[in-house]
Coordinates of C-alpha atoms in Angstrom, one line a residue:
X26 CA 0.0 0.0 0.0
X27 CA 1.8 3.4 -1.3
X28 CA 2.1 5.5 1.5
X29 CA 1.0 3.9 4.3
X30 CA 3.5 2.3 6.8
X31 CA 2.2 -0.9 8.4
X32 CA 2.5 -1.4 12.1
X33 CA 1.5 -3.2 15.3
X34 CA -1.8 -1.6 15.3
X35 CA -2.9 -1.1 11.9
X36 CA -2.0 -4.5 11.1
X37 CA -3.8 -6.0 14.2
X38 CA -7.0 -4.4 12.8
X39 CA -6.5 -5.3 9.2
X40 CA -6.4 -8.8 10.1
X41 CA -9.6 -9.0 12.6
X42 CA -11.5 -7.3 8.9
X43 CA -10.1 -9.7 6.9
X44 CA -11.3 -12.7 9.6
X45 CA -14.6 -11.2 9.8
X46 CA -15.4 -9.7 6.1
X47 CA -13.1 -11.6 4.1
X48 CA -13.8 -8.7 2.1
X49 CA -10.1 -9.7 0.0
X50 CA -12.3 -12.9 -0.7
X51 CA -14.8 -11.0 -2.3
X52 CA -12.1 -8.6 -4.2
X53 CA -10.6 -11.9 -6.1
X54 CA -14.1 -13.1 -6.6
X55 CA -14.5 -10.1 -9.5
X56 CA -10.6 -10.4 -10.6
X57 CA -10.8 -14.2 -11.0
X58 CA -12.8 -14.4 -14.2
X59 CA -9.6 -12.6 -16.0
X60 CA -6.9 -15.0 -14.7
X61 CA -6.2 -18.8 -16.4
X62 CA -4.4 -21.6 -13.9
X63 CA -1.2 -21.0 -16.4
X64 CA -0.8 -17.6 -15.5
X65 CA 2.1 -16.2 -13.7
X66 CA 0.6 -12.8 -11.7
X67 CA 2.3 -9.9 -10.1
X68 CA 0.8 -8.3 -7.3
X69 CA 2.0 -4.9 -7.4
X70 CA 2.0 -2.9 -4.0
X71 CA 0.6 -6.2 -2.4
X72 CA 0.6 -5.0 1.0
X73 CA -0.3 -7.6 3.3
X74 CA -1.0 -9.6 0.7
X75 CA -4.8 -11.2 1.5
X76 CA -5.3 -10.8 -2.6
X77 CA -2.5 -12.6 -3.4
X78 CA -3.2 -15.1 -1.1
X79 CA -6.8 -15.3 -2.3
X80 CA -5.7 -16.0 -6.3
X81 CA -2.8 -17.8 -5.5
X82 CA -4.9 -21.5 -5.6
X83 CA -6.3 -20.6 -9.1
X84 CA -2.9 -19.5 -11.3
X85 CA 0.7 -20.9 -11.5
X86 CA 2.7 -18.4 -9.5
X87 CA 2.0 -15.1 -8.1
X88 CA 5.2 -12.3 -7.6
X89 CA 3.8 -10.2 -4.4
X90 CA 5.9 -6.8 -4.5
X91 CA 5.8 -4.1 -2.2
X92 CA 8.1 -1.6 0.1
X93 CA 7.1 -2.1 3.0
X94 CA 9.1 -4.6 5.3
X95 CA 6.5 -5.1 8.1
X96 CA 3.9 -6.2 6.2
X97 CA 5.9 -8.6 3.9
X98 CA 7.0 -10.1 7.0
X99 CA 2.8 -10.7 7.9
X100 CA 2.6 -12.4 4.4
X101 CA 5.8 -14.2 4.2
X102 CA 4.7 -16.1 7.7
X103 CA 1.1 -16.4 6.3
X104 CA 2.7 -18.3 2.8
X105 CA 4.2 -20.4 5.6
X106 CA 1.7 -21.1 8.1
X107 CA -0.7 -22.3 5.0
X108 CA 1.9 -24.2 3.0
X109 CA 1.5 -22.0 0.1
X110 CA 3.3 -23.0 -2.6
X111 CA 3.3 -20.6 -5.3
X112 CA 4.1 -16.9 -3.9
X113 CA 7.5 -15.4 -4.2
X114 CA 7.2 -12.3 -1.7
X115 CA 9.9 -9.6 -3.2
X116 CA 10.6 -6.5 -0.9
X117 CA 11.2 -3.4 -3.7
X118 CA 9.6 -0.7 -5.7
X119 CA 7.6 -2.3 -8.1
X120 CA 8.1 0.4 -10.9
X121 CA 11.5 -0.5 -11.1
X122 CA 10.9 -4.4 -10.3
X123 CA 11.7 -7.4 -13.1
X124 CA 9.8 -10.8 -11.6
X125 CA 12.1 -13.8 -12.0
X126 CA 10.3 -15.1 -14.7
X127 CA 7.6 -12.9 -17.4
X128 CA 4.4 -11.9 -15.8
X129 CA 1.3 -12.4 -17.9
X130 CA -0.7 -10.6 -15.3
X131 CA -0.2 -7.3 -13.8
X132 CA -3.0 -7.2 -10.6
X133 CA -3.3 -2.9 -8.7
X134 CA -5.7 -2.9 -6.5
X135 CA -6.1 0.3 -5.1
X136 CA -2.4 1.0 -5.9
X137 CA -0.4 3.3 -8.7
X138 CA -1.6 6.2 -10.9
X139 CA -2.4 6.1 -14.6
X140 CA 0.7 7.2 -16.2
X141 CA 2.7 4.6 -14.1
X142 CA 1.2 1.7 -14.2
X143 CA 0.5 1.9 -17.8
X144 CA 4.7 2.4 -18.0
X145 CA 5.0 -0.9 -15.6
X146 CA 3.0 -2.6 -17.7
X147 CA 4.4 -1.9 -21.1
X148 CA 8.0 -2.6 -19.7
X149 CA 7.1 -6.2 -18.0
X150 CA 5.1 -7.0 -21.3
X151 CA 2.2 -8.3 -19.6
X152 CA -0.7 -9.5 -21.6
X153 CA -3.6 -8.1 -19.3
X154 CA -3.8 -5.3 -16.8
X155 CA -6.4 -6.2 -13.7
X156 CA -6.8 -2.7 -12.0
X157 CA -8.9 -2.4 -9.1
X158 CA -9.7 1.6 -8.0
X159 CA -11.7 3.3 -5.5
X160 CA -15.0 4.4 -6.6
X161 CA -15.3 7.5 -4.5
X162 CA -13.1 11.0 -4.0
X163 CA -13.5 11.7 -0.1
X164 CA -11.7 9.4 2.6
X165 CA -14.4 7.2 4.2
X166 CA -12.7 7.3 7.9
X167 CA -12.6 10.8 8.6
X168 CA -14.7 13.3 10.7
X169 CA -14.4 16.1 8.3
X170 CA -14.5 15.8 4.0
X171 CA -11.0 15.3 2.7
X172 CA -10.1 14.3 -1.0
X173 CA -8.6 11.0 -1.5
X174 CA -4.6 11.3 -2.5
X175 CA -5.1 9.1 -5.3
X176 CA -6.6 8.9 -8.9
X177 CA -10.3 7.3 -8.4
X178 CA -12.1 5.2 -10.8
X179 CA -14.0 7.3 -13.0
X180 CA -11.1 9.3 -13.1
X181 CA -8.9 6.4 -14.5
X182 CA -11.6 5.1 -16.8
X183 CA -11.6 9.0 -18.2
X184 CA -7.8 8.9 -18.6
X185 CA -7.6 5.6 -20.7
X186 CA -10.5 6.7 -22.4
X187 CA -8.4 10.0 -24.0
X188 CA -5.3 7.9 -24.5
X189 CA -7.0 5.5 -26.7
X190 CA -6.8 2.2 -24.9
X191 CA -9.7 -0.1 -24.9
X192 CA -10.9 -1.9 -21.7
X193 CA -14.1 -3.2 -19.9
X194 CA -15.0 -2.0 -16.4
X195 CA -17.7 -2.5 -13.9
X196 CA -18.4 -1.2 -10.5
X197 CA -19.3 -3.5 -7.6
X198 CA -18.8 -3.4 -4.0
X199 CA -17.8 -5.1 -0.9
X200 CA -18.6 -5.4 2.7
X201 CA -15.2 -4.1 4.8
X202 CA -16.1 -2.8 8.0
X203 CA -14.2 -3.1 10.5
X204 CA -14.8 -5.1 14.1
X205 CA -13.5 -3.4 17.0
X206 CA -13.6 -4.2 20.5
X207 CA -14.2 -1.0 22.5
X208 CA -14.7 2.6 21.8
X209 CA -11.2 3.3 22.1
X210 CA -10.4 0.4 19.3
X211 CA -12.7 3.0 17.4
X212 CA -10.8 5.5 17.9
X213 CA -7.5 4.2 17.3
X214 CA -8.9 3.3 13.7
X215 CA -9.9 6.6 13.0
X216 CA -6.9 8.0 14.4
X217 CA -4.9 5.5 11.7
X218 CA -7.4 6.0 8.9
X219 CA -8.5 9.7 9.1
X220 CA -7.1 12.6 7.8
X221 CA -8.6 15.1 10.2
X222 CA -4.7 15.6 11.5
X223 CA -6.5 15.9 15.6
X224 CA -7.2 12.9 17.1
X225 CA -9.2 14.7 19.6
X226 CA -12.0 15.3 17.1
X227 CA -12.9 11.6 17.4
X228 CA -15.1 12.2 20.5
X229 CA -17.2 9.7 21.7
X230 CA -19.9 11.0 20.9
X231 CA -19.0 10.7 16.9
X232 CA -17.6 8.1 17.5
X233 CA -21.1 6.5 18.6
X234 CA -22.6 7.8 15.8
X235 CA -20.2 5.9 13.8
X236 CA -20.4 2.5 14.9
X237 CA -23.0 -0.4 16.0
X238 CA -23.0 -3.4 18.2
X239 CA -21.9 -6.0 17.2
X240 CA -23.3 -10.4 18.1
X241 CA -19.4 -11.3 18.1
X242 CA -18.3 -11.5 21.2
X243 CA -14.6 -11.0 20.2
X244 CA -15.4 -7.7 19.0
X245 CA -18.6 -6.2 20.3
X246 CA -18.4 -2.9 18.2
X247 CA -18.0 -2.6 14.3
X248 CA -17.5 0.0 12.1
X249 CA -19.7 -0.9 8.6
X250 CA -18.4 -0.2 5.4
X251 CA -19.4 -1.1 2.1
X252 CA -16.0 -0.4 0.2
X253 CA -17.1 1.0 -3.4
X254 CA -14.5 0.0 -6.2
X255 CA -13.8 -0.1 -9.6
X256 CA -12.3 -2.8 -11.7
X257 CA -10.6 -1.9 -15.0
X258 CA -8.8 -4.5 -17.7
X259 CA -7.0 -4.1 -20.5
X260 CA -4.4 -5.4 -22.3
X261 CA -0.8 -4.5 -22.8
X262 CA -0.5 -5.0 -26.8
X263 CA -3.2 -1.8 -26.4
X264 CA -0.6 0.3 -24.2
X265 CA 0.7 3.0 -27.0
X266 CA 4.4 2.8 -27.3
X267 CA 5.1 6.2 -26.7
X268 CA 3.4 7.6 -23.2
X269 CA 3.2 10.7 -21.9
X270 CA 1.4 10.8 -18.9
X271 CA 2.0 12.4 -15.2

């Protein structure tokens, strides 16, 4: 994840969503249709790697790249507490990464802008481009309305539309919301996710308005969230030769 540094707490949440939701479940569940059991995949900016994990059992290999140390270290002991065969976890930036072997798959989800994705691509000679984008321009976890940092969907739909590349896209959406296990848990997230820049805005009070209770008993609180995304393919025979893009 570009830009975001992994630690003790983030990751601790991430994890109790992914047990609950599965919501990275749901996220291969739209990219699988594109992929063939022959296909070598690379996961670029993989994070902690719940996608890769999700489409390793359905291609031949899968190259998970990203910068951040901590959460490579939550995949690599992941790949080895399920016997996975078939992920190579590479620390690195991915725009200047070469897999071991050619990809025929690049996978983004929520990861890169236009211009340099569609330069990964056309250097790694991949045959398809699986790009999976927010679908929504204001961060979800904050108290007041800040833009998101990042290129969203329509937005890169627009972009390959002017450059002349062809591709199919769909919007869906997934249930990620996030199980917490006290009002402070609550605000912890908030304090993580949000962009308000003062913690101290996350009272309880909006807080409360925030969340609902929860039957779990491991997490009594939880935080709903129906993640809207985009998912864009193309191929990269389609990519012009010449880019100029930001």
């Amino acid at each position: 994840m570009k830009g975001f540094v992994w630690n003790a707490d983030s990751v601790r949440l991430y994890r109790a969503a992914l047990e609950v939701t599965r919501f990275q479940e749901s996220i291969a569940a739209e990219v699988l249709p594109f992929l063939n059991p022959a296909d070598t995949v690379l996961d670029a900016g993989c994070g902690l790697g719940g996608l890769s994990l999700a489409i390793a059992p359905h291609v031949k290999q899968v190259y998970a790249v990203d910068t951040d140390r901590r959460a490579l270290a939550e995949l690599s002991e992941d790949i080895r507490r399920r016997s996975v065969p078939n992920i190579t976890v590479s620390e690195g930036d991915v725009f200047s990464y070469t897999p071991p072997t050619c990809a025929d798959v690049l996978v983004c989800c929520a990861f890169g802008r236009t211009g340099e994705i569609l330069q990964l691509a056309k250097r790694l000679g991949v045959r398809t481009v699986i790009w999976i984008k927010k679908d929504y321009t204001e961060h979800r976890f904050s108290k007041g309305v800040h833009p998101i940092g990042s290129e969203s969907f329509l937005l890169c739909t627009e972009a390959l539309t002017a450059l002349g590349i062809p591709f199919t896209a769909h919007r869906f959406a997934v249930e990620a919301g996030q199980p917490l296990k006290d009002t402070e848990d609550a605000r912890l997230f908030f304090t993580i996710y949000g962009k308000d820049g003062d913690p101290s805005v996350y009272t309880d009070e909006f807080l409360n308005s925030r969340v609902v209770p929860s039957d779990d008993p491991r997490y009594p609180l939880y935080l709903p969230h129906q993640r809207r995304l985009g998912l864009i393919v193309f191929h990269g025979k389609d990519i012009p030769s010449e880019i100029s893009f930001p």
